[in-house]
CSV table of C-alpha atoms and ligand atoms in Angstrom, one decimal:
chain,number,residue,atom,x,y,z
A,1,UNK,CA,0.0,0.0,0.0
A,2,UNK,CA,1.3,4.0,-0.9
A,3,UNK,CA,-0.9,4.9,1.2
A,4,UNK,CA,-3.3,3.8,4.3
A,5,UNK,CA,-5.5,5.9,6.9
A,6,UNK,CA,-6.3,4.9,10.2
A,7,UNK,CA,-9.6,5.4,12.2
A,8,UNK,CA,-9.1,9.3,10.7
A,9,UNK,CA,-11.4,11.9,12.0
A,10,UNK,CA,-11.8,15.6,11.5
A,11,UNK,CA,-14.1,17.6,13.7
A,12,UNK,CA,-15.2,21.2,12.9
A,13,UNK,CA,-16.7,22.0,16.3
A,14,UNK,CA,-19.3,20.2,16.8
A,15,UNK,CA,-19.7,19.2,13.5
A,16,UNK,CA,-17.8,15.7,12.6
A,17,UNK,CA,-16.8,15.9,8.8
A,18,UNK,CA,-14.6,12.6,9.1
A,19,UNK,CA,-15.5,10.3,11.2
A,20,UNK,CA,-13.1,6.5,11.5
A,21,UNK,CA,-11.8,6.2,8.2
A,22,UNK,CA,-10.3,4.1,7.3
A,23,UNK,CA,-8.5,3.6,3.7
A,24,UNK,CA,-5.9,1.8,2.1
A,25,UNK,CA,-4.8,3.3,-1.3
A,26,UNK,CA,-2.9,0.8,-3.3
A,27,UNK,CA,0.4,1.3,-5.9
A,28,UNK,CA,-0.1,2.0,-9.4
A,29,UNK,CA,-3.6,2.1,-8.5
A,30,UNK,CA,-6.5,4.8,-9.9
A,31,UNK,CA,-8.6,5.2,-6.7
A,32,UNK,CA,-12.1,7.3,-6.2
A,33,UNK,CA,-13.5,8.7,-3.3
A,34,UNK,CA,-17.4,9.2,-3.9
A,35,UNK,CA,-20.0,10.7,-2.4
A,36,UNK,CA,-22.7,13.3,-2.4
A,37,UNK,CA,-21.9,17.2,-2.2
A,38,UNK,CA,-21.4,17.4,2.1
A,39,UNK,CA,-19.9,13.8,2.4
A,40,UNK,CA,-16.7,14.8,3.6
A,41,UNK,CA,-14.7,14.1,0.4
A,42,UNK,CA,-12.7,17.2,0.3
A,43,UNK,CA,-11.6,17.4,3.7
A,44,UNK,CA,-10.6,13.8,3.5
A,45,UNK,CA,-8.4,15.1,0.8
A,46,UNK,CA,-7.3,17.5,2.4
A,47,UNK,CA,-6.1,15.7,5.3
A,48,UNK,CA,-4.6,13.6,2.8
A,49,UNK,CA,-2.4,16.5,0.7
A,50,UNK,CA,-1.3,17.0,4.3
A,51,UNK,CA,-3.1,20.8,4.0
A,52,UNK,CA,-5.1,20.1,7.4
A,53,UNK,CA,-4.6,18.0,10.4
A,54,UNK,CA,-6.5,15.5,11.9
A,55,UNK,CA,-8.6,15.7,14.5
A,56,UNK,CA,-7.8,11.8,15.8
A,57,UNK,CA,-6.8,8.9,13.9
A,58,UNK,CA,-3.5,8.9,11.0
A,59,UNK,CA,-2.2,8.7,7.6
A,60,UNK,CA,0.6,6.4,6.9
A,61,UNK,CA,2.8,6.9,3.7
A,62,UNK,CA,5.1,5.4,2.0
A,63,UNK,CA,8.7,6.2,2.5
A,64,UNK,CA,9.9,10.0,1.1
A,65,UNK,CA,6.5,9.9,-1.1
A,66,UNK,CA,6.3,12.4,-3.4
A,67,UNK,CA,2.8,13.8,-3.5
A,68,UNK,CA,1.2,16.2,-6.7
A,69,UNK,CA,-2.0,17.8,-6.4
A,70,UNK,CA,-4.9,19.4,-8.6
A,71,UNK,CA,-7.2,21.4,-6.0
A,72,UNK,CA,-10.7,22.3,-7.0
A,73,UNK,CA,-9.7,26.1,-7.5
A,74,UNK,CA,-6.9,26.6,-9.3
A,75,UNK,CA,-3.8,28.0,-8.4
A,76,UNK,CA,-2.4,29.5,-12.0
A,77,UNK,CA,-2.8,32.9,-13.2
A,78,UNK,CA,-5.3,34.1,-15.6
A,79,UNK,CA,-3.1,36.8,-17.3
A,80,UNK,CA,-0.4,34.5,-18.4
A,81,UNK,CA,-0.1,31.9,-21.0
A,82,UNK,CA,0.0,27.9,-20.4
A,83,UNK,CA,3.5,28.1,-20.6
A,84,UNK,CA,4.6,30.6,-19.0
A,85,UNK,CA,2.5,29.6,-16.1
A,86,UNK,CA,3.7,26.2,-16.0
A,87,UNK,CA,7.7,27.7,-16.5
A,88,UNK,CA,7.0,30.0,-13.1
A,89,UNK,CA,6.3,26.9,-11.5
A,90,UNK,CA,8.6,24.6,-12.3
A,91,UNK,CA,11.2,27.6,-11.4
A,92,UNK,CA,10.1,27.2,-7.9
A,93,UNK,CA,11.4,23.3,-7.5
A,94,UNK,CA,15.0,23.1,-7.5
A,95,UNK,CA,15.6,20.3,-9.0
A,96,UNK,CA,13.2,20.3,-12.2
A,97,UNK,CA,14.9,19.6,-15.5
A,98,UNK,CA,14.9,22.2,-18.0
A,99,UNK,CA,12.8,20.3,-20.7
A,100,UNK,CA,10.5,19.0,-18.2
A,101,UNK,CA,7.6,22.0,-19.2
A,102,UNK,CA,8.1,21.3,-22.9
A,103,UNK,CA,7.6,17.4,-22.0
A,104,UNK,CA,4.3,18.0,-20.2
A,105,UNK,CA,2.8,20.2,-22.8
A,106,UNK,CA,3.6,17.3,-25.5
A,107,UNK,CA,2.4,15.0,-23.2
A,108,UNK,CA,-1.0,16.0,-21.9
A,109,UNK,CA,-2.2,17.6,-24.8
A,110,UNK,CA,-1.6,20.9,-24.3
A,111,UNK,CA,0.1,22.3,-27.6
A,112,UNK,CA,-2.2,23.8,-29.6
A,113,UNK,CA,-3.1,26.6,-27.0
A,114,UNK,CA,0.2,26.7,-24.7
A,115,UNK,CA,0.7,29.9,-26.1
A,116,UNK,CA,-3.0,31.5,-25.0
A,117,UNK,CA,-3.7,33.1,-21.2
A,118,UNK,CA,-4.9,30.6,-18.8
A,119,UNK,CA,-8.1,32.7,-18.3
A,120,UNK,CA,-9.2,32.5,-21.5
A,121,UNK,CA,-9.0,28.5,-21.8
A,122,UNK,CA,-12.0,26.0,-21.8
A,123,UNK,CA,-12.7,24.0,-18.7
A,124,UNK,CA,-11.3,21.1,-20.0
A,125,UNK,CA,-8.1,22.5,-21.6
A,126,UNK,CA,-7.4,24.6,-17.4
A,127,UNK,CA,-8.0,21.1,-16.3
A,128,UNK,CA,-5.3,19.9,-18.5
A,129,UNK,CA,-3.3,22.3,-17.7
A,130,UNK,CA,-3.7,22.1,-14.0
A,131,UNK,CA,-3.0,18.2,-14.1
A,132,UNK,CA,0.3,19.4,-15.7
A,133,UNK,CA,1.4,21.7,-13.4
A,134,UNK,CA,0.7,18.7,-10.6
A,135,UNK,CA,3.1,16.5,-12.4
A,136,UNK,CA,6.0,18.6,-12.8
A,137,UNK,CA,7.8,17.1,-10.1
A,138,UNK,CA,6.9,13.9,-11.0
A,139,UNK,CA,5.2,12.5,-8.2
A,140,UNK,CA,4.3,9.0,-7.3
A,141,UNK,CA,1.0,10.0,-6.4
A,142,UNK,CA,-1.8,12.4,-7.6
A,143,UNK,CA,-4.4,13.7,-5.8
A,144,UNK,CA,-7.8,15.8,-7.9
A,145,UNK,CA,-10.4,17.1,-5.8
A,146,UNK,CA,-13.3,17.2,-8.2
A,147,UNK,CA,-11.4,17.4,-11.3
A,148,UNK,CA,-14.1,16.9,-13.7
A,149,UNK,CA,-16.9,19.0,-11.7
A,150,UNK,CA,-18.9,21.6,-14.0
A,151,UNK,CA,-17.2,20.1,-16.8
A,152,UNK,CA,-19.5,18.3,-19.9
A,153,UNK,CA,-19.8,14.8,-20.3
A,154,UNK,CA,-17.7,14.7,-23.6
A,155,UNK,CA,-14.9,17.1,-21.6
A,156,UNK,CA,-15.2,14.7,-18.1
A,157,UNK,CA,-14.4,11.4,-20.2
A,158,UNK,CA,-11.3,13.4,-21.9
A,159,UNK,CA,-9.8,13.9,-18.4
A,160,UNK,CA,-10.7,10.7,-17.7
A,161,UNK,CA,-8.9,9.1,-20.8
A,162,UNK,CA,-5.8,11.1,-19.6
A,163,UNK,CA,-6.2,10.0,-15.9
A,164,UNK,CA,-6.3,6.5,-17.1
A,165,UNK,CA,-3.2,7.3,-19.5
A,166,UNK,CA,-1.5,8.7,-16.7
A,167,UNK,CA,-2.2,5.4,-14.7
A,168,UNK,CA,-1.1,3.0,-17.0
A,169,UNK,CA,1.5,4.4,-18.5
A,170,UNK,CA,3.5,6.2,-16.5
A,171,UNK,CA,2.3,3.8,-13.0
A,172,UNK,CA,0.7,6.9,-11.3
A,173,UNK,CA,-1.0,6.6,-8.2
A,174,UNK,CA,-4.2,8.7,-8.5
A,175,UNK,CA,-6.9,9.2,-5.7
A,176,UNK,CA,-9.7,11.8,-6.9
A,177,UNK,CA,-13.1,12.8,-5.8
A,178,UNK,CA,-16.5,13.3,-7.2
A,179,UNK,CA,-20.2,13.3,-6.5
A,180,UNK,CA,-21.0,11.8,-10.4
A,181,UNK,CA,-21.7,8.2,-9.6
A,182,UNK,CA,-21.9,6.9,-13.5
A,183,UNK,CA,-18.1,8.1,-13.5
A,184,UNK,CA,-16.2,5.5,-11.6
A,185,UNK,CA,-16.8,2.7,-13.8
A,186,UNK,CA,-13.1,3.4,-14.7
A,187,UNK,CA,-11.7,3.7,-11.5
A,188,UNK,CA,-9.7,0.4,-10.1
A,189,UNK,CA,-11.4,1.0,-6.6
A,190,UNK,CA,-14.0,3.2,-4.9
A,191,UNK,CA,-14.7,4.1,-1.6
A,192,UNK,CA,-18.6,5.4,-0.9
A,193,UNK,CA,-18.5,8.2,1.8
A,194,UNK,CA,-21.5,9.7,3.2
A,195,UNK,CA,-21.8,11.9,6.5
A,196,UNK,CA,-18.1,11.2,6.6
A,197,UNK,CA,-18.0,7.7,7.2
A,198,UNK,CA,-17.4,4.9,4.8
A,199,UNK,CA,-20.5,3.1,3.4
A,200,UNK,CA,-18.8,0.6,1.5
A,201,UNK,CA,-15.6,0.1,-0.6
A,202,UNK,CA,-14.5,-2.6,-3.9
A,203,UNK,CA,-14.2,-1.8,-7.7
A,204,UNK,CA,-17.6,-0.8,-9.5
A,205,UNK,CA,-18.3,-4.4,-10.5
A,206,UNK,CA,-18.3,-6.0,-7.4
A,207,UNK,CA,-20.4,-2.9,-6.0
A,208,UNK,CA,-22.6,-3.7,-7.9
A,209,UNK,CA,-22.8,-7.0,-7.6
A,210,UNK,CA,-23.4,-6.8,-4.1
A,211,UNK,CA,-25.9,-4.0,-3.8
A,212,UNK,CA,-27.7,-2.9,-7.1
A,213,UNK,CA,-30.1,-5.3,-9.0
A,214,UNK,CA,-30.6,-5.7,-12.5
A,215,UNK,CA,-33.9,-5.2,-13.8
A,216,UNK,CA,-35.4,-7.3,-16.3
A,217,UNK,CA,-39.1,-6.4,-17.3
A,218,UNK,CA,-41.5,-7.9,-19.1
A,219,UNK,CA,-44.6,-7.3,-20.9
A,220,UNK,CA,-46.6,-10.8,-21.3
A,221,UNK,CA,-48.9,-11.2,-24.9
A,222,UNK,CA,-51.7,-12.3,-22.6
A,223,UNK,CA,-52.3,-12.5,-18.9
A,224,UNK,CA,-53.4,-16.0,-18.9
A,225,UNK,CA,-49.8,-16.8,-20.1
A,226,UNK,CA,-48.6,-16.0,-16.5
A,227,UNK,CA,-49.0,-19.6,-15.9
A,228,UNK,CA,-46.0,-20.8,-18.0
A,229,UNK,CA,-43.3,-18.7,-15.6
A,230,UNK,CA,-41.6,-20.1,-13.1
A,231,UNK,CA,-43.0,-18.3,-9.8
A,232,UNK,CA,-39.2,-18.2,-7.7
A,233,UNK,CA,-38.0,-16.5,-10.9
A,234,UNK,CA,-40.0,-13.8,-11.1
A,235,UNK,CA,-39.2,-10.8,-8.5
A,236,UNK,CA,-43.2,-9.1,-9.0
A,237,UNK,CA,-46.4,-9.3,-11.7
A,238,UNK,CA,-48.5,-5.6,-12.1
A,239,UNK,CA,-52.1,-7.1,-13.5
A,240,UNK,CA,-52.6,-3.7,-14.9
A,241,UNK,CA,-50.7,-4.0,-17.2
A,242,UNK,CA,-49.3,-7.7,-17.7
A,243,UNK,CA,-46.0,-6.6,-16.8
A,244,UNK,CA,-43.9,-9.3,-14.8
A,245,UNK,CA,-39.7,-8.3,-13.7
A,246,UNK,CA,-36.8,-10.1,-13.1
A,247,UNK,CA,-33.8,-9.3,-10.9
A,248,UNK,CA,-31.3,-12.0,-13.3
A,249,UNK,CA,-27.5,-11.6,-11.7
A,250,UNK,CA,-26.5,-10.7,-15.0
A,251,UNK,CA,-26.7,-10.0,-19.1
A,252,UNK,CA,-26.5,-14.1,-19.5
A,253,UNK,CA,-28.9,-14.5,-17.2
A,254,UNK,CA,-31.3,-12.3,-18.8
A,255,UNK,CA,-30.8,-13.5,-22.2
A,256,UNK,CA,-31.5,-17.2,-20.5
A,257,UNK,CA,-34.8,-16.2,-19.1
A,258,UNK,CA,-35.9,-14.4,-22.8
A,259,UNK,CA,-35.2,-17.3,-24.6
A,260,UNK,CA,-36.7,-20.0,-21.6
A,261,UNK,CA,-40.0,-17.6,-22.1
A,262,UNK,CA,-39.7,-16.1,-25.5
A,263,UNK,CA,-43.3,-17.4,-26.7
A,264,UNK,CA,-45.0,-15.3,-24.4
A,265,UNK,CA,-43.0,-12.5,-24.2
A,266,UNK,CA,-44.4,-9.2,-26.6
A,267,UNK,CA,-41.9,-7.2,-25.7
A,268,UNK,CA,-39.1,-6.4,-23.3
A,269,UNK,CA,-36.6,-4.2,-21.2
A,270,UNK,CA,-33.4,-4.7,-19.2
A,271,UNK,CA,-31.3,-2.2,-18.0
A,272,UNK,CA,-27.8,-3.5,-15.1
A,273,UNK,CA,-27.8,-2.4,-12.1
A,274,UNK,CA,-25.7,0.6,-11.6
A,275,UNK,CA,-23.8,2.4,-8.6
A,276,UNK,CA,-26.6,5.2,-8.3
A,277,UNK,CA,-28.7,2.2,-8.0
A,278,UNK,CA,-26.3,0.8,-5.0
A,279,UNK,CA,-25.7,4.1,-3.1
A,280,UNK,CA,-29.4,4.1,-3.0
A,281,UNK,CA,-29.8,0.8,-1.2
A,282,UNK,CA,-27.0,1.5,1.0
A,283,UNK,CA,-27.6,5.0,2.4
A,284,UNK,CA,-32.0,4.7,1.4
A,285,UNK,CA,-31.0,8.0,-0.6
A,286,UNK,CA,-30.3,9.4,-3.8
A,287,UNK,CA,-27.3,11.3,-4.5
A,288,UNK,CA,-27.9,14.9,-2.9
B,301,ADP,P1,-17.6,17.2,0.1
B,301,ADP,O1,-16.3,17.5,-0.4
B,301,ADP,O2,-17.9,15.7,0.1
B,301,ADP,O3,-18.7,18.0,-0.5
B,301,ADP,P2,-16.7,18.4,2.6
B,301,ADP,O4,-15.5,17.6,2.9
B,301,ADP,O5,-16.4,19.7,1.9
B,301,ADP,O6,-17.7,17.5,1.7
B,301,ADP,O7,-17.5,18.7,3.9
B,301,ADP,C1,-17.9,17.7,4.8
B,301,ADP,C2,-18.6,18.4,6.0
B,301,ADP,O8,-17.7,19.2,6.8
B,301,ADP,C3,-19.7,19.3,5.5
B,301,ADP,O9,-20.8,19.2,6.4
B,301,ADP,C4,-19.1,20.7,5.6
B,301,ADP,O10,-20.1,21.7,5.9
B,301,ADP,C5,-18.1,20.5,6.8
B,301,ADP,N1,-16.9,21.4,6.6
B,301,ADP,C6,-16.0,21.3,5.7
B,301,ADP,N2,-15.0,22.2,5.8
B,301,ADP,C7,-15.4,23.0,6.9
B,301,ADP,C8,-14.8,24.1,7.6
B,301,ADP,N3,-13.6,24.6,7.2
B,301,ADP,N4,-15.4,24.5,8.7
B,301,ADP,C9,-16.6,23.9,9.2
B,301,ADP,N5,-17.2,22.9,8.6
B,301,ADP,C10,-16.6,22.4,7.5
């Protein structure tokens, strides 16, 4: 493990934002925190940069880690362009190698508008730009708080491609945060936060597997043809309107039970089970 938490809490007052946390944040790995806006995500990042101290409880690193970040507001100035922004910064290490910048901008994308201010980028292309400035230490890990927030859908899989990029080929360690739950299909391994404790952790899949059903429905040519299903198959019936669902444990399953029934089916739906669908049966909520 880079990187494990233990029992962390961070109290505001009265108010407990992190309550017993515990996380283990493995090598090489791309990692998501998740959770509605209020969950506590961003403070457990940023006990995790190291920006605040906990209240109780403690973070364990790996030996001399060396930690990048990309906070939700960024730190680069408007007026200048990509690369002199990302030259000022590297300035301030000591030990950054001359063609580091130029390396960055080739590498994330960033050429066609390195010469333009920062202010007048897209979302996207600040985000890019912000990832870059994060990396030009080279750290082992990366931490983005909300990277992809207020972004659009197209935009948030681009910085996803490149997280995953990132990941792969370079063996970056990435943790990030966000509150949109059809994102971290790509991550290796989500933790679910609400009210500052952890709900449940594993990779999407096996989230899913655990707590959201499939759904399988339906609609039967006649009523009278009810007869023909098997009754510990079939999860409810709606007389109304001659609707009957399934919860099958997956695609093959689904496919089994259309063919096994096909005479009597007029027509159909299935949709998989998806991590909105198991953050509602774990907390009884939707996403806030
Ligand atoms: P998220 O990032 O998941 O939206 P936060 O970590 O920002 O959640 O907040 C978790 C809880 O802690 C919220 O109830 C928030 O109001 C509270 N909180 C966060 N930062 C502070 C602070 N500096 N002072 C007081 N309360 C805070």
């Amino acid at each position: 493990m880079i990187l494990t938490t233990d029992k962390l809490t961070k109290k505001y007052k009265a108010q407990t934002a992190i309550n017993h946390l515990n996380l283990s944040i493995e090598k090489g790995s791309l990692t998501a925190l998740l959770g509605p806006n209020g969950a506590g995500k961003s403070t457990t990042m940023q006990l995790l940069i190291g920006l605040i101290q906990p209240t109780s409880g403690k973070i364990s690193y790996q030996n001399q880690l060396k930690i990048g970040a990309v906070f939700q507001t960024s730190v680069l100035d408007d007026m200048l362009t990509v690369k002199e922004n990302l030259q000022i910064r590297a300035e301030q290490y000591h030990n950054i190698a001359k063609t580091r910048v130029k390396e960055l901008i080739d590498q994330l994308g960033l050429v066609s508008f390195s010469k333009q201010t920062y202010g007048n980028l897209s979302g996207g292309q600040k985000r890019r730009v912000d990832i870059a400035r994060a990396l030009l230490n080279e750290p082992e890990i990366l931490f983005l708080d909300e990277p992809t927030t207020g972004l659009d859908i197209q935009t948030r899989a681009n910085i996803w491609a490149l997280l995953k990029d990132l990941q792969t080929k370079q063996n970056l360690t990435i943790v990030l945060t966000t509150h949109y739950l059809n994102e971290v299909d790509e991550a290796d391994k989500i933790f679910i936060i609400d009210h500052g404790t952890l709900i449940t952790q594993g990779s999407a899949q096996n989230i899913k597997q655990r707590f959201a059903n499939n759904l399988l429905s339906v609609q039967l040519k006649s009523q009278k043809d009810l007869q023909a299903f098997d009754e510990l198959e079939v999860s409810t019936f709606c007389k109304e309107t001659n609707k009957i669902t399934f919860s099958p444990e997956s695609s093959q399953q689904a496919i089994h039970l259309l063919t096994k029934y096909q005479t009597y089916i007029q027509s159909f739906e299935f949709r998989l089970g998806t991590i909105d669908d198991a953050f509602m049966n774990l907390t009884g909520n939707e996403v806030r």
